[in-house]
XYZ file of C-alpha atoms in Angstrom:
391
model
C 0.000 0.000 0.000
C 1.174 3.747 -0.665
C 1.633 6.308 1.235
C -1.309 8.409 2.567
C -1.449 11.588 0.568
C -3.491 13.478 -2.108
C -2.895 12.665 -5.834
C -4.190 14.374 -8.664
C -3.974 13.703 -12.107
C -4.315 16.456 -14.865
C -7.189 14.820 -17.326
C -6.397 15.747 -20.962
C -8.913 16.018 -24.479
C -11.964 17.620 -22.697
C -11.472 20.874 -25.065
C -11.952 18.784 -27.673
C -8.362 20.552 -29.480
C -6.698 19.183 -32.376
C -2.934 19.437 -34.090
C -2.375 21.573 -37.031
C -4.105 19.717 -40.118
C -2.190 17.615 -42.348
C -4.886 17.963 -45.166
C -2.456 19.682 -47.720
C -0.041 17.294 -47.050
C 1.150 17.018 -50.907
C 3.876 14.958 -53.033
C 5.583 15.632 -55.614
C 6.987 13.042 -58.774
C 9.205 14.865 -61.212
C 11.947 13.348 -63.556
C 15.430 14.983 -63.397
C 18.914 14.668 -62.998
C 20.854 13.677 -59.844
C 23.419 16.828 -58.455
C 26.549 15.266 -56.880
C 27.278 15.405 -53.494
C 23.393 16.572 -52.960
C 20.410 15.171 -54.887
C 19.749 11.542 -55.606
C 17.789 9.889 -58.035
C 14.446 7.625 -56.778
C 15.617 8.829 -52.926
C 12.881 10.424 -50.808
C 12.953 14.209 -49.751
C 10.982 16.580 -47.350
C 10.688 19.960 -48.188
C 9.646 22.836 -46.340
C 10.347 26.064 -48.761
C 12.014 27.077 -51.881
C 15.153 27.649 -49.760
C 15.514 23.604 -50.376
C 16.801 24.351 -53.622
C 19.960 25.340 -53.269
C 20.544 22.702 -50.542
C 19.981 20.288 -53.190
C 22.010 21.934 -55.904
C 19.110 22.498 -57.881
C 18.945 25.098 -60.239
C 16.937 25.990 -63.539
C 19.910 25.047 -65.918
C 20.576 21.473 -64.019
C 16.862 20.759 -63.281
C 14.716 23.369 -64.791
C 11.157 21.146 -64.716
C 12.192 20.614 -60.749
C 12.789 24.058 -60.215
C 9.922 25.167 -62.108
C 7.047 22.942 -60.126
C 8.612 23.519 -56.571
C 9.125 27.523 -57.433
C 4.910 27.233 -58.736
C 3.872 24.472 -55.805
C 4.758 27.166 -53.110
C 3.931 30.172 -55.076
C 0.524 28.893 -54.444
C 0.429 27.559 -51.094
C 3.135 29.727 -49.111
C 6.645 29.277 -47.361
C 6.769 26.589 -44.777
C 4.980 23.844 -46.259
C 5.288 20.227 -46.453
C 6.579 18.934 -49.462
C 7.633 15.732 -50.382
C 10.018 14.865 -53.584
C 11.202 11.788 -55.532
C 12.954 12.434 -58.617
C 13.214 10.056 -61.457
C 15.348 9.407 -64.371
C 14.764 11.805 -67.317
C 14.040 8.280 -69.275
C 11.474 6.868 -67.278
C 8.467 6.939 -68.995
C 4.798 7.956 -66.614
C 3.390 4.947 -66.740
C 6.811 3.242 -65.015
C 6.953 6.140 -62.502
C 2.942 5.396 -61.475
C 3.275 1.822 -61.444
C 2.415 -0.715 -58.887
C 5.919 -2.713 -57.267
C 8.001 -1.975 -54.063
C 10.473 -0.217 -56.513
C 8.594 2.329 -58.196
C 9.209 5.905 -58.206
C 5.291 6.010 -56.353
C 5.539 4.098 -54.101
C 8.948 5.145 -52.974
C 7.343 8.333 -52.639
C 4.289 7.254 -50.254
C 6.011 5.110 -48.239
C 9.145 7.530 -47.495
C 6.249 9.717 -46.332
C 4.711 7.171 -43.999
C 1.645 7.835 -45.826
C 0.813 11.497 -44.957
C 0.893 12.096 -48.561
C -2.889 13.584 -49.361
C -2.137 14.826 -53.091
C 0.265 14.124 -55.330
C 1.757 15.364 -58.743
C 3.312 13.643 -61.212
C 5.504 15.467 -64.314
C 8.097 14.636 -66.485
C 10.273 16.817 -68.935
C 11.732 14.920 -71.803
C 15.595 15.505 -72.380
C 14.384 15.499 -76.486
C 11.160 15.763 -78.550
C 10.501 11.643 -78.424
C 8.034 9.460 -80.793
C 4.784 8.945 -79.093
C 1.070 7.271 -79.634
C -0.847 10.163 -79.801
C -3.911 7.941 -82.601
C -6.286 9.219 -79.310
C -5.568 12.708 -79.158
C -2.994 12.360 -76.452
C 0.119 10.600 -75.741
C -0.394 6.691 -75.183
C 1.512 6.164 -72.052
C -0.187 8.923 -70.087
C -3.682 6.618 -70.882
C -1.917 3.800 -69.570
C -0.438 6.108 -66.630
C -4.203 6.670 -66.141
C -4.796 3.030 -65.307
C -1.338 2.298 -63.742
C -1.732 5.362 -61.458
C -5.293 4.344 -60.158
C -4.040 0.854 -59.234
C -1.442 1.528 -57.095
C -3.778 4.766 -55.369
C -6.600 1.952 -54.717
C -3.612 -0.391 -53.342
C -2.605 2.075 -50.848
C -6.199 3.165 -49.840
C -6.980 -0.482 -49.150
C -3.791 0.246 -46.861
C -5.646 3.196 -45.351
C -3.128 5.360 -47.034
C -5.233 7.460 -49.067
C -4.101 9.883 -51.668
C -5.170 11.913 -55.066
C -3.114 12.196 -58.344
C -2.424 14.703 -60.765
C -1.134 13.632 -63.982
C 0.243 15.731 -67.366
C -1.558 15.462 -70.088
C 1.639 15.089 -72.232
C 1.424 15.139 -76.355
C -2.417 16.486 -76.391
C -3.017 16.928 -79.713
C -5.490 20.305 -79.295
C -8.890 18.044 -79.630
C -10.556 15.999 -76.933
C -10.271 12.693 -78.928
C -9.941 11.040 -75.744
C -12.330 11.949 -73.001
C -11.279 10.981 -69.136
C -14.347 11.534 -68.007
C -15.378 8.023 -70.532
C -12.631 6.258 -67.815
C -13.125 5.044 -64.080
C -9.878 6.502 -62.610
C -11.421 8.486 -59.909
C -8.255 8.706 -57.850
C -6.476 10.454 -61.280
C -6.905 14.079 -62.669
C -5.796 15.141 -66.291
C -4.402 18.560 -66.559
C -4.027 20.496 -69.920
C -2.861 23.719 -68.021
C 0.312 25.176 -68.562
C 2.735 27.758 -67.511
C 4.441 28.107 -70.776
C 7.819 27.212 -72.672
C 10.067 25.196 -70.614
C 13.342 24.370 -72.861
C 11.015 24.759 -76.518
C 8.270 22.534 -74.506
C 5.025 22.866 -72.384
C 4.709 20.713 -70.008
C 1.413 20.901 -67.227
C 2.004 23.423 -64.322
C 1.334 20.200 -62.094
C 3.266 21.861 -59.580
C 0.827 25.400 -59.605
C -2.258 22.685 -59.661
C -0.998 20.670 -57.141
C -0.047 23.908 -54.600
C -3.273 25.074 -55.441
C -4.833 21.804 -53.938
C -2.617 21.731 -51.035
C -3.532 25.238 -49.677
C -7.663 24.525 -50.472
C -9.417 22.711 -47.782
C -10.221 19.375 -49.098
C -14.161 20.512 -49.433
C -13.292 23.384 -51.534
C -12.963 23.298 -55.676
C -9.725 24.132 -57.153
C -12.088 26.703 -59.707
C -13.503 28.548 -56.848
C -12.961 32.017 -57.839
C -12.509 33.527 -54.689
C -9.006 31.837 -54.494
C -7.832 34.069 -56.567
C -5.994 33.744 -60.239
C -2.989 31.273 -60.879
C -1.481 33.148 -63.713
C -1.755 36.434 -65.973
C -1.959 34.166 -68.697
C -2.336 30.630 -69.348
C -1.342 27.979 -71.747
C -2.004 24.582 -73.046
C -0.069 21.362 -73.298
C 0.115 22.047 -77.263
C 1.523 25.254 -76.756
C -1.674 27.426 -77.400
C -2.896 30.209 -75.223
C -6.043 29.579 -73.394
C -7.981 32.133 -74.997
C -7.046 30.331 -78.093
C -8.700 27.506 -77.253
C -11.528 29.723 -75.319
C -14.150 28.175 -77.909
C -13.182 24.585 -76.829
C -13.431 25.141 -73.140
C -17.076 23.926 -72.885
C -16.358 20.509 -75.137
C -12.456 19.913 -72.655
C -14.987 20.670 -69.261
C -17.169 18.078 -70.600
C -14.785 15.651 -71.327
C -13.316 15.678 -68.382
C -9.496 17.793 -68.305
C -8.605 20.543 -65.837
C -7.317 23.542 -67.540
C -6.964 27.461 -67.154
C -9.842 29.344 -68.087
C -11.221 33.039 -68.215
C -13.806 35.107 -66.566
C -14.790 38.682 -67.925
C -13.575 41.410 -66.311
C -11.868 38.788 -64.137
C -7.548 39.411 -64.205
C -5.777 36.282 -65.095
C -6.556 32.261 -65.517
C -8.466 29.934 -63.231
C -8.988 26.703 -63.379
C -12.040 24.964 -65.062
C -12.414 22.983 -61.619
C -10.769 19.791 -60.669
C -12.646 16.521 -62.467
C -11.431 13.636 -61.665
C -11.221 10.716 -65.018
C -13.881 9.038 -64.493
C -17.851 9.567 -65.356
C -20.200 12.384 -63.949
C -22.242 9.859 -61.581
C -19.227 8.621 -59.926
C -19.520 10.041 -56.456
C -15.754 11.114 -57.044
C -16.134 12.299 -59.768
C -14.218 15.702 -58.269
C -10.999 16.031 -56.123
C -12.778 17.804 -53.542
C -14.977 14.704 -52.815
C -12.725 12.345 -53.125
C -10.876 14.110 -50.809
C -13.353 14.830 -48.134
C -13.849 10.580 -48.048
C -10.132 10.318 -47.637
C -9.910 11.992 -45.252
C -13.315 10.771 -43.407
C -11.939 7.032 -44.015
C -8.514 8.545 -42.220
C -10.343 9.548 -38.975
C -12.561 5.921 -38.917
C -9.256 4.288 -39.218
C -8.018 6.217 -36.432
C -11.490 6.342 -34.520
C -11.596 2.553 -34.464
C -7.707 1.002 -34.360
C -7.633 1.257 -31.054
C -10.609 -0.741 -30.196
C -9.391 -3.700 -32.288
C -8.686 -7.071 -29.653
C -10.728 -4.981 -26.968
C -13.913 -6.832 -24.945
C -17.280 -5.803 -25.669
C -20.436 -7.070 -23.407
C -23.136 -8.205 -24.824
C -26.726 -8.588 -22.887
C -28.863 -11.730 -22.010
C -29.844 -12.414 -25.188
C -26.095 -12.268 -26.814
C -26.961 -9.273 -28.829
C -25.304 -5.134 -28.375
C -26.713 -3.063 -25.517
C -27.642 0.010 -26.781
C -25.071 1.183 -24.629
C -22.684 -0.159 -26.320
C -24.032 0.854 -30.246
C -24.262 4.306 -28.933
C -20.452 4.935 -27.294
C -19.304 2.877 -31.148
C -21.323 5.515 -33.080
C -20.274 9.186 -30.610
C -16.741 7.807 -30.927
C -16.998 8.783 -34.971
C -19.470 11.102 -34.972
C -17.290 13.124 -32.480
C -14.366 12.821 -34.229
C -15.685 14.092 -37.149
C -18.013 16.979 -35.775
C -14.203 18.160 -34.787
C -12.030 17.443 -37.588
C -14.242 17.987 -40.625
C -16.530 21.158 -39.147
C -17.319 23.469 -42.127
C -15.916 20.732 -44.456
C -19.530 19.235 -44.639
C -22.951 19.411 -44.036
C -23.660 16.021 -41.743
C -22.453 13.129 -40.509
C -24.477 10.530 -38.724
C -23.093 6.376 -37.615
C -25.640 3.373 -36.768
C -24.374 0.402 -34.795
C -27.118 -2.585 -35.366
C -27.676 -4.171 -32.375
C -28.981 -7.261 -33.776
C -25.287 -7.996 -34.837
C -23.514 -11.439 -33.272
C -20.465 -10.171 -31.993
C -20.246 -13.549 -30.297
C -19.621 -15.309 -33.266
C -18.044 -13.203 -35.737
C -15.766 -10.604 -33.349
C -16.905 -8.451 -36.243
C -18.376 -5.046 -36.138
C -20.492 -3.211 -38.540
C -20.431 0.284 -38.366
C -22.318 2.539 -41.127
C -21.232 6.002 -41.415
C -23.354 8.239 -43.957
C -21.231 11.876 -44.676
C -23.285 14.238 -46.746
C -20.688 16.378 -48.566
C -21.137 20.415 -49.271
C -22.326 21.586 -52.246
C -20.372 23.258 -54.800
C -22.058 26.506 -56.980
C -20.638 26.143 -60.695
C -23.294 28.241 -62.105
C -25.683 30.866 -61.038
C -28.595 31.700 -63.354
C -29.668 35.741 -62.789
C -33.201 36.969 -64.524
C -32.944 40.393 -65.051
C -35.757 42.327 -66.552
C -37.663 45.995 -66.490
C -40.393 46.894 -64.802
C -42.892 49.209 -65.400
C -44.473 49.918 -61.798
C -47.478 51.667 -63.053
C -48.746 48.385 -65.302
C -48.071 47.004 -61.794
C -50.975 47.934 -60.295
């Protein structure tokens, strides 16, 4: 037995605070070249500001694409944040550096992160012009990059790992031959917007996209206007200005490609919005949704681990007290009514109490999240009126 005495404990959590949030948590897969002494090839890097690139030697003339996307990534979202880089080979083709395996450039990327990685952006710069498929409007290994890149995203969800992609729309041909919104990649995003020339190319400003996403809450659309313009003027993958292509924009936001566009009496390019490649019923069909259920299948992971191996009683009759259904469902619901507040409108969990816990040692828990909605066009009737015909 202790000694007599007084002891109090300080209790912890009843404010209900929470860290910083890790929702902008982006990646970033470029190809380049290694600098001696202070960049590697396929090696994992954290970032934190632009100052990074002179501690990695890099430099517009050694790695302009590199410098390029990390200058643009944190023009967008600000000094200070968390970056993560992989560069690969200048010969590695998109569909190797999106690919599933241990080994690949991807996955290198994720894990060296320990899967805080939210959003990720994938670019390459050719060293030369190359040969490529382009029969569908668009290069042939960024369609199979498509398909590569959503396998290995669904691999690491089912690893509770979640993450987005943003892939180049390399060798566009200027028509909308192939439409991603005809595909089911709903963890992949085409862009067609560009910065401009980039050594007598233009490749995607994947890093201005992706910075744009990383400083946006995960509810919010990467069109909404009230961000703010990207750039005074925009470009396309083919090396046309976006108000050349101004005519096309409504056939490329049907098909399914984020790219700059222009509002009147608006200064500079937005973005069209941020559709994912896959069809308009999908429920992911945009970043901002799949994002929001990323990060709601985050907190249920982290809700629930801890419960895993734990004792549950059960009444008379072997089934769950209500008790019991009710402390499973407030443990969600109150992590979300924290975490997520203004990200959406409701959230609501249901623990069945008929369930036999007795002979499964499984739970079923069914969350519902109903997202925000999203205003992408307001319709304004405007007409005179004659106040004496009134009457």
């Amino acid at each position: 037995m202790g000694l007599p005495g007084v002891k109090i404990t300080l209790g912890s959590g009843g404010l209900g605070r929470v860290s910083s949030s890790s929702d902008g948590v982006a990646g970033l897969l470029l190809t380049g070249s290694a600098v001696e002494g202070k960049l590697e090839l396929n090696k994992h890097y954290q970032l934190s500001s632009t100052k990074d690139l002179s501690t990695y030697g890099v430099t517009s003339e050694n790695n302009p694409l590199l410098y390029r996307e990390i200058k643009s990534f944190y023009g967008q979202v600000g000094e200070g944040a968390e970056l993560h880089l992989l560069v690969a080979p200048s010969t590695m083709r998109l569909s190797s550096m999106v690919s599933m395996g241990a080994d690949s450039p991807l996955s290198r990327l994720i894990e060296g992160a320990a899967g805080r990685i939210k959003i990720v952006g994938v670019n390459r710069l050719p060293e030369s012009p190359e040969e490529s498929d382009t029969t569908e409007g668009l290069d042939g290994d960024v369609i199979a990059a498509c398909a590569a890149a959503q396998q290995s995203a669904e691999s690491f969800a089912s690893r509770i790992m979640p993450f987005r992609m943003l892939l180049p729309a390399i060798g566009w041909t200027g028509d909308n031959t192939f439409a991603p919104n005809t595909c089911s990649y709903n963890r992949v995003g085409l862009v067609l917007a560009s910065e401009g020339e980039l050594n007598g190319q233009y490749p995607a400003a994947i890093g201005m996209v992706l910075g744009r996403a990383a400083k946006a809450e995960p509810h919010q659309d990467l069109g909404r206007v009230k961000f703010g313009s990207l750039a005074p003027t925009g470009y396309f993958t083919d090396k046309t200005t976006s108000l050349e292509k101004y005519g096309m924009a409504g056939s490329l936001n049907e098909a399914g490609y984020i790219f700059f566009v222009h509002y009147p009496g608006k200064n500079g390019c937005y973005l069209n919005g941020c559709p994912m490649a896959t069809g308009e019923t999908d429920d992911y069909a945009t970043l901002n949704n799949g994002r929001i259920m990323d990060k709601a299948m985050r907190l249920a992971y982290d809700t629930y681990i801890s419960e895993i191996m734990d004792n549950i009683a059960v009444g008379e009759d072997g089934k769950l007290p209500n008790g019991v259904c009710r402390s499973f469902e407030s443990m969600i619901e109150n992590a979300v009514s924290v975490q997520m507040e203004g990200q959406i409108s409701s959230f609501s969990a249901y623990v069945n109490p008929e369930q036999n816990i007795l002979s499964s040692s499984r739970l079923e828990v069914e969350c519902r999240l109903v997202p925000l909605g999203v205003l992408k066009e307001i319709n304004v009737l405007l007409s005179f009126s004659n106040p004496s015909l009134a009457q």
